[in-house]
Amino acid sequence: MNSTLMKQLKIWGASFLLLAVLAACSRSESIPSQELEENREQTISYTTQSGEQVEIPAQSQRVIYLGSTLEDLLAMDIPVVGANLVHATGSYTEGRLEGIEDVGNPGDLEAIAALQPDLILNGYTEDADRNTAFAKIAPTIPFNSALPFKERVRELGTIFDKKDEAEKWITKFDAKSELMWDKLQLEDGETATIFLQLGKKLYVMGNRSLGVVLYQERGFAIPPAIQQNIIAKDQTFIEVSEELLPEYAGDHLFVLVLGNDESQAESDRMMQSPLWQTLPAVQNGNVYTTSAEWNTDNLLALEQLLDELPKWMNR
């Protein structure tokens, strides 16, 4: 066999091998698309909270979430491929964000489309134009992340065919809460206040976010000023001046501080002030300072909070 023929055989062999590799790659890349298309064909009719009917996948596999409680979906093991990760900064998300692309805030259309989602949950429901734009990419559900956490769990259970898992999560959370309150052993009528320090501004929180745990049935009583000026007016929080500290301060004070120098310096200054030192909770050693990341009721945080709260209180 002459050298020219040998060269031709080598070239043909290499070309054949290259074609085989390309064909294999093409087949492997087409599988997700085929599965995605098949998944989209199997749909159920979902009624949004506004009464709109939306056809959504019966088993979503590539979910985009836009909102402030991505941790809800992580706790429910929902397959999220993209989200606005600006909100997912708490320590409770550590190790849970792998494989989730940041699509920006409130969500870049090109980045979302590139991920080929089969369902989009849009927490920014007030922006009707963006909701329409998202719907051109994939079925889109307006999702109210401000709902009480048990309602959000059940809503996610309905959307993702996880109703049993949702009820199990609630049952487990309630049982663990009972064990926590058994451990804390509060006296009847013991009150608590949540102060939130954001820069130079001081806020008093109501019965949402961290308050959903502190003010449970077996938990702390709500100080009258908080009940009258926040909860009764359907507010989440109000800003207060330091002069009003005695009016809002309960028997226990939970001080949440944003993680920057200004917030920390302002919080330190407040807690060294003569007025702060006169508060009964301060004099009794019932002040607990922690990160503002716990000012939330997302499911991952709540799961861990039931372990963290006794630690804060040294019980």
Coordinates of C-alpha atoms in Angstrom, one line a residue:
M1 CA 0.0 0.0 0.0
N2 CA 1.6 3.3 -1.1
S3 CA 2.0 6.3 1.1
T4 CA -0.6 8.4 -0.7
L5 CA -3.3 5.7 -0.1
M6 CA -2.3 5.5 3.6
K7 CA -2.7 9.3 4.0
Q8 CA -6.1 9.2 2.4
L9 CA -7.3 6.3 4.7
K10 CA -6.1 8.3 7.8
I11 CA -7.9 11.4 6.6
W12 CA -11.1 9.4 6.0
G13 CA -10.8 7.7 9.4
A14 CA -10.3 11.0 11.2
S15 CA -13.3 12.5 9.3
F16 CA -15.5 9.6 10.2
L17 CA -14.5 9.8 13.9
L18 CA -15.2 13.6 13.9
L19 CA -18.6 13.0 12.3
A20 CA -19.4 10.3 14.9
V21 CA -18.5 12.6 17.8
L22 CA -20.6 15.5 16.4
A23 CA -23.5 13.2 15.9
A24 CA -23.3 12.0 19.5
C25 CA -23.1 15.5 20.8
S26 CA -26.1 16.5 18.6
R27 CA -28.1 13.6 20.0
S28 CA -27.1 14.4 23.6
E29 CA -28.0 18.1 23.2
S30 CA -31.3 17.3 21.7
I31 CA -32.4 15.1 24.6
P32 CA -33.2 17.9 27.1
S33 CA -35.1 19.8 24.4
Q34 CA -37.1 16.7 23.6
E35 CA -37.8 16.1 27.3
L36 CA -38.7 19.8 27.7
E37 CA -41.1 19.7 24.8
E38 CA -42.7 16.5 26.0
N39 CA -43.0 18.0 29.5
R40 CA -44.7 21.1 28.1
E41 CA -47.3 18.9 26.3
Q42 CA -48.5 17.5 29.6
T43 CA -50.3 20.4 31.2
I44 CA -52.8 21.2 33.9
S45 CA -55.1 24.2 34.2
Y46 CA -54.0 26.5 37.1
T47 CA -56.1 29.3 38.5
T48 CA -54.1 32.3 39.6
Q49 CA -54.9 34.4 42.7
S50 CA -56.5 36.9 40.4
G51 CA -58.8 34.3 38.8
E52 CA -56.9 33.9 35.5
Q53 CA -56.6 30.4 34.0
V54 CA -53.1 29.4 33.0
E55 CA -52.0 26.1 31.4
I56 CA -48.8 25.0 33.2
P57 CA -46.7 21.9 33.0
A58 CA -48.0 19.0 35.0
Q59 CA -44.4 18.3 36.2
S60 CA -42.2 21.4 35.8
Q61 CA -38.5 20.7 35.5
R62 CA -37.0 24.1 34.6
V63 CA -38.4 26.8 36.8
I64 CA -37.5 30.5 36.8
Y65 CA -38.3 32.3 40.1
L66 CA -38.4 36.1 40.4
G67 CA -39.2 37.4 43.9
S68 CA -37.9 37.6 47.4
T69 CA -38.6 34.0 48.7
L70 CA -36.5 31.8 46.5
E71 CA -35.7 29.8 49.7
D72 CA -39.3 28.6 49.7
L73 CA -38.7 26.7 46.5
L74 CA -35.3 25.4 47.7
A75 CA -37.0 24.0 50.9
M76 CA -39.5 22.2 48.7
D77 CA -36.9 20.8 46.3
I78 CA -38.4 22.5 43.3
P79 CA -36.1 22.4 40.2
V80 CA -35.1 26.1 39.9
V81 CA -32.7 26.9 37.0
G82 CA -32.8 30.7 37.3
A83 CA -33.6 33.4 39.8
N84 CA -32.8 37.0 40.9
L85 CA -30.2 36.0 43.4
V86 CA -29.8 39.5 44.8
H87 CA -32.3 38.4 47.5
A88 CA -30.8 35.0 48.3
T89 CA -27.9 36.2 50.5
G90 CA -28.7 34.6 53.9
S91 CA -26.5 32.1 55.5
Y92 CA -29.4 29.6 55.3
T93 CA -28.9 29.4 51.5
E94 CA -25.3 28.2 51.8
G95 CA -24.7 25.2 49.5
R96 CA -28.2 25.5 48.1
L97 CA -27.7 27.8 45.1
E98 CA -25.5 25.6 42.9
G99 CA -26.8 25.2 39.4
I100 CA -29.1 28.3 39.7
E101 CA -28.3 31.1 37.2
D102 CA -28.7 34.7 38.3
V103 CA -31.1 36.3 35.7
G104 CA -30.9 39.8 37.3
N105 CA -33.4 41.9 39.1
P106 CA -36.3 42.0 38.3
G107 CA -35.3 39.6 35.5
D108 CA -33.5 40.0 32.2
L109 CA -35.6 38.6 29.3
E110 CA -32.7 37.3 27.2
A111 CA -31.1 35.6 30.2
I112 CA -34.4 34.0 31.1
A113 CA -35.2 32.8 27.6
A114 CA -31.7 31.3 27.2
L115 CA -32.4 29.0 30.1
Q116 CA -35.4 27.5 28.3
P117 CA -37.7 27.5 31.3
D118 CA -41.0 25.5 31.3
L119 CA -42.5 27.7 34.0
I120 CA -41.9 31.2 35.4
L121 CA -43.1 32.4 38.8
N122 CA -43.2 36.2 38.8
G123 CA -43.2 37.8 42.2
Y124 CA -43.4 41.3 40.7
T125 CA -47.1 41.0 39.9
E126 CA -47.7 44.8 39.8
D127 CA -45.7 45.0 36.5
A128 CA -48.3 43.8 34.0
D129 CA -46.1 44.5 31.0
R130 CA -43.2 42.3 32.2
N131 CA -45.7 39.6 33.2
T132 CA -46.9 39.6 29.5
A133 CA -43.3 39.5 28.3
F134 CA -42.4 36.6 30.5
A135 CA -45.5 34.7 29.3
K136 CA -44.1 34.8 25.7
I137 CA -41.1 32.8 27.0
A138 CA -43.0 30.2 29.1
P139 CA -46.2 29.8 31.1
T140 CA -46.1 32.5 33.8
I141 CA -47.8 32.6 37.2
P142 CA -48.0 35.8 39.2
F143 CA -46.8 34.7 42.7
N144 CA -47.5 36.7 45.8
S145 CA -44.4 36.2 48.0
A146 CA -46.0 38.4 50.7
L147 CA -48.6 35.7 51.6
P148 CA -48.3 34.2 55.0
F149 CA -45.7 31.4 54.8
K150 CA -48.2 28.5 55.3
E151 CA -50.3 29.8 52.4
R152 CA -47.2 30.1 50.2
V153 CA -46.3 26.5 51.0
R154 CA -49.7 25.2 50.0
E155 CA -49.7 27.4 46.9
L156 CA -46.4 25.9 45.8
G157 CA -47.7 22.4 46.6
T158 CA -50.6 23.1 44.2
I159 CA -48.4 24.5 41.4
F160 CA -45.8 21.8 41.5
D161 CA -48.0 18.8 42.4
K162 CA -46.5 18.6 45.9
K163 CA -49.6 19.0 48.1
D164 CA -48.6 16.1 50.3
E165 CA -45.1 17.4 50.7
A166 CA -46.5 20.9 51.6
E167 CA -48.7 19.5 54.4
K168 CA -45.8 17.4 55.7
W169 CA -43.6 20.5 55.8
I170 CA -46.2 22.4 57.8
T171 CA -46.8 19.5 60.2
K172 CA -43.1 19.1 60.8
F173 CA -42.6 22.8 61.4
D174 CA -45.5 23.0 63.8
A175 CA -44.2 20.0 65.8
K176 CA -40.7 21.5 66.0
S177 CA -42.1 24.8 67.1
E178 CA -43.9 23.1 70.0
L179 CA -40.6 21.5 71.1
M180 CA -38.8 24.9 70.9
W181 CA -41.4 26.6 73.1
D182 CA -41.2 23.7 75.5
K183 CA -37.5 24.4 75.8
L184 CA -37.9 28.2 76.1
Q185 CA -40.5 28.0 78.9
L186 CA -41.9 31.5 78.7
E187 CA -44.0 33.0 81.5
D188 CA -47.6 33.9 80.6
G189 CA -47.7 37.4 79.1
E190 CA -44.0 37.8 78.5
T191 CA -43.7 40.3 75.6
A192 CA -41.1 40.8 72.9
T193 CA -40.1 43.5 70.4
I194 CA -38.2 43.3 67.2
F195 CA -36.1 46.3 66.3
L196 CA -34.5 46.5 62.9
Q197 CA -31.5 48.8 62.3
L198 CA -31.0 49.8 58.7
G199 CA -28.4 52.5 58.4
K200 CA -29.5 55.4 60.6
K201 CA -33.1 54.4 60.6
L202 CA -34.7 52.3 63.3
Y203 CA -37.8 50.2 62.7
V204 CA -40.2 48.2 64.8
M205 CA -41.5 45.1 63.2
G206 CA -45.0 43.6 63.4
N207 CA -46.1 40.0 63.3
R208 CA -44.6 39.2 59.9
S209 CA -41.1 38.0 59.0
L210 CA -39.3 37.1 62.3
G211 CA -42.6 38.0 64.0
V212 CA -44.4 35.0 62.6
V213 CA -42.3 32.8 64.9
L214 CA -42.0 35.1 67.9
Y215 CA -45.7 35.8 68.1
Q216 CA -46.9 32.2 67.7
E217 CA -49.7 31.1 70.0
R218 CA -47.3 29.7 72.5
G219 CA -44.8 32.4 71.9
F220 CA -44.3 36.0 73.1
A221 CA -47.2 38.3 73.7
I222 CA -47.4 41.4 71.5
P223 CA -46.7 44.8 73.2
P224 CA -49.8 47.0 73.1
A225 CA -48.1 49.8 71.0
I226 CA -47.1 47.2 68.3
Q227 CA -50.6 45.8 68.3
Q228 CA -52.3 49.2 68.0
N229 CA -49.9 51.0 65.7
I230 CA -48.6 48.3 63.4
I231 CA -50.7 45.1 63.4
A232 CA -54.2 46.7 63.8
K233 CA -53.3 49.0 60.9
D234 CA -52.2 46.1 58.7
Q235 CA -48.6 47.4 58.5
T236 CA -45.5 45.3 58.4
F237 CA -43.3 47.8 60.3
I238 CA -43.0 51.4 61.2
E239 CA -40.0 53.7 61.6
V240 CA -39.6 55.0 65.2
S241 CA -37.4 57.6 66.9
E242 CA -35.3 56.7 69.9
E243 CA -37.6 58.8 72.1
L244 CA -40.3 56.2 71.5
L245 CA -38.2 53.2 72.6
P246 CA -39.9 52.8 76.0
E247 CA -43.3 52.8 74.4
Y248 CA -42.5 49.9 72.1
A249 CA -40.0 47.9 74.1
G250 CA -41.2 44.6 75.5
D251 CA -39.7 42.3 78.1
H252 CA -37.4 40.9 75.5
L253 CA -35.7 42.8 72.7
F254 CA -34.5 41.3 69.4
V255 CA -32.3 43.7 67.6
L256 CA -31.6 42.9 64.0
V257 CA -28.8 44.8 62.4
L258 CA -27.9 45.1 58.7
G259 CA -24.4 43.9 57.9
N260 CA -22.7 47.2 57.1
D261 CA -20.6 49.7 59.1
E262 CA -23.2 52.4 59.3
S263 CA -25.9 50.1 60.7
Q264 CA -23.6 48.6 63.2
A265 CA -22.2 51.9 64.4
E266 CA -25.7 53.3 64.8
S267 CA -26.9 50.2 66.6
D268 CA -23.9 50.4 69.0
R269 CA -24.6 54.1 69.6
M270 CA -28.2 53.4 70.5
M271 CA -27.5 50.6 72.8
Q272 CA -25.0 52.8 74.7
S273 CA -27.4 55.6 75.1
P274 CA -28.8 56.5 78.6
L275 CA -32.4 55.9 77.4
W276 CA -31.6 52.4 76.2
Q277 CA -30.1 51.6 79.6
T278 CA -33.3 52.4 81.3
L279 CA -35.3 49.8 79.5
P280 CA -36.4 46.8 81.7
A281 CA -35.3 44.3 79.1
V282 CA -31.8 45.8 79.0
Q283 CA -31.6 45.8 82.8
N284 CA -32.7 42.2 82.9
G285 CA -30.3 41.0 80.3
N286 CA -33.0 40.1 77.8
V287 CA -31.5 41.8 74.7
Y288 CA -30.5 39.6 71.7
T289 CA -28.6 41.1 68.8
T290 CA -28.3 39.3 65.5
S291 CA -28.1 39.8 61.7
A292 CA -30.9 41.4 59.8
E293 CA -30.9 38.4 57.5
W294 CA -33.3 36.8 60.0
N295 CA -35.9 39.4 59.2
T296 CA -37.7 37.0 56.9
D297 CA -40.2 34.2 56.9
N298 CA -38.8 32.2 54.0
L299 CA -39.0 28.5 54.6
L300 CA -35.2 27.8 54.8
A301 CA -34.8 30.5 57.4
L302 CA -37.8 29.3 59.4
E303 CA -36.5 25.8 59.5
Q304 CA -33.2 27.0 60.9
L305 CA -34.7 29.7 63.1
L306 CA -36.3 27.1 65.4
D307 CA -32.7 26.0 66.3
E308 CA -31.3 29.5 66.3
L309 CA -33.8 31.2 68.6
P310 CA -32.9 29.2 71.8
K311 CA -29.2 29.9 71.1
W312 CA -29.8 33.6 70.9
M313 CA -31.5 33.4 74.3
N314 CA -28.9 31.1 75.8
R315 CA -31.6 28.4 76.6

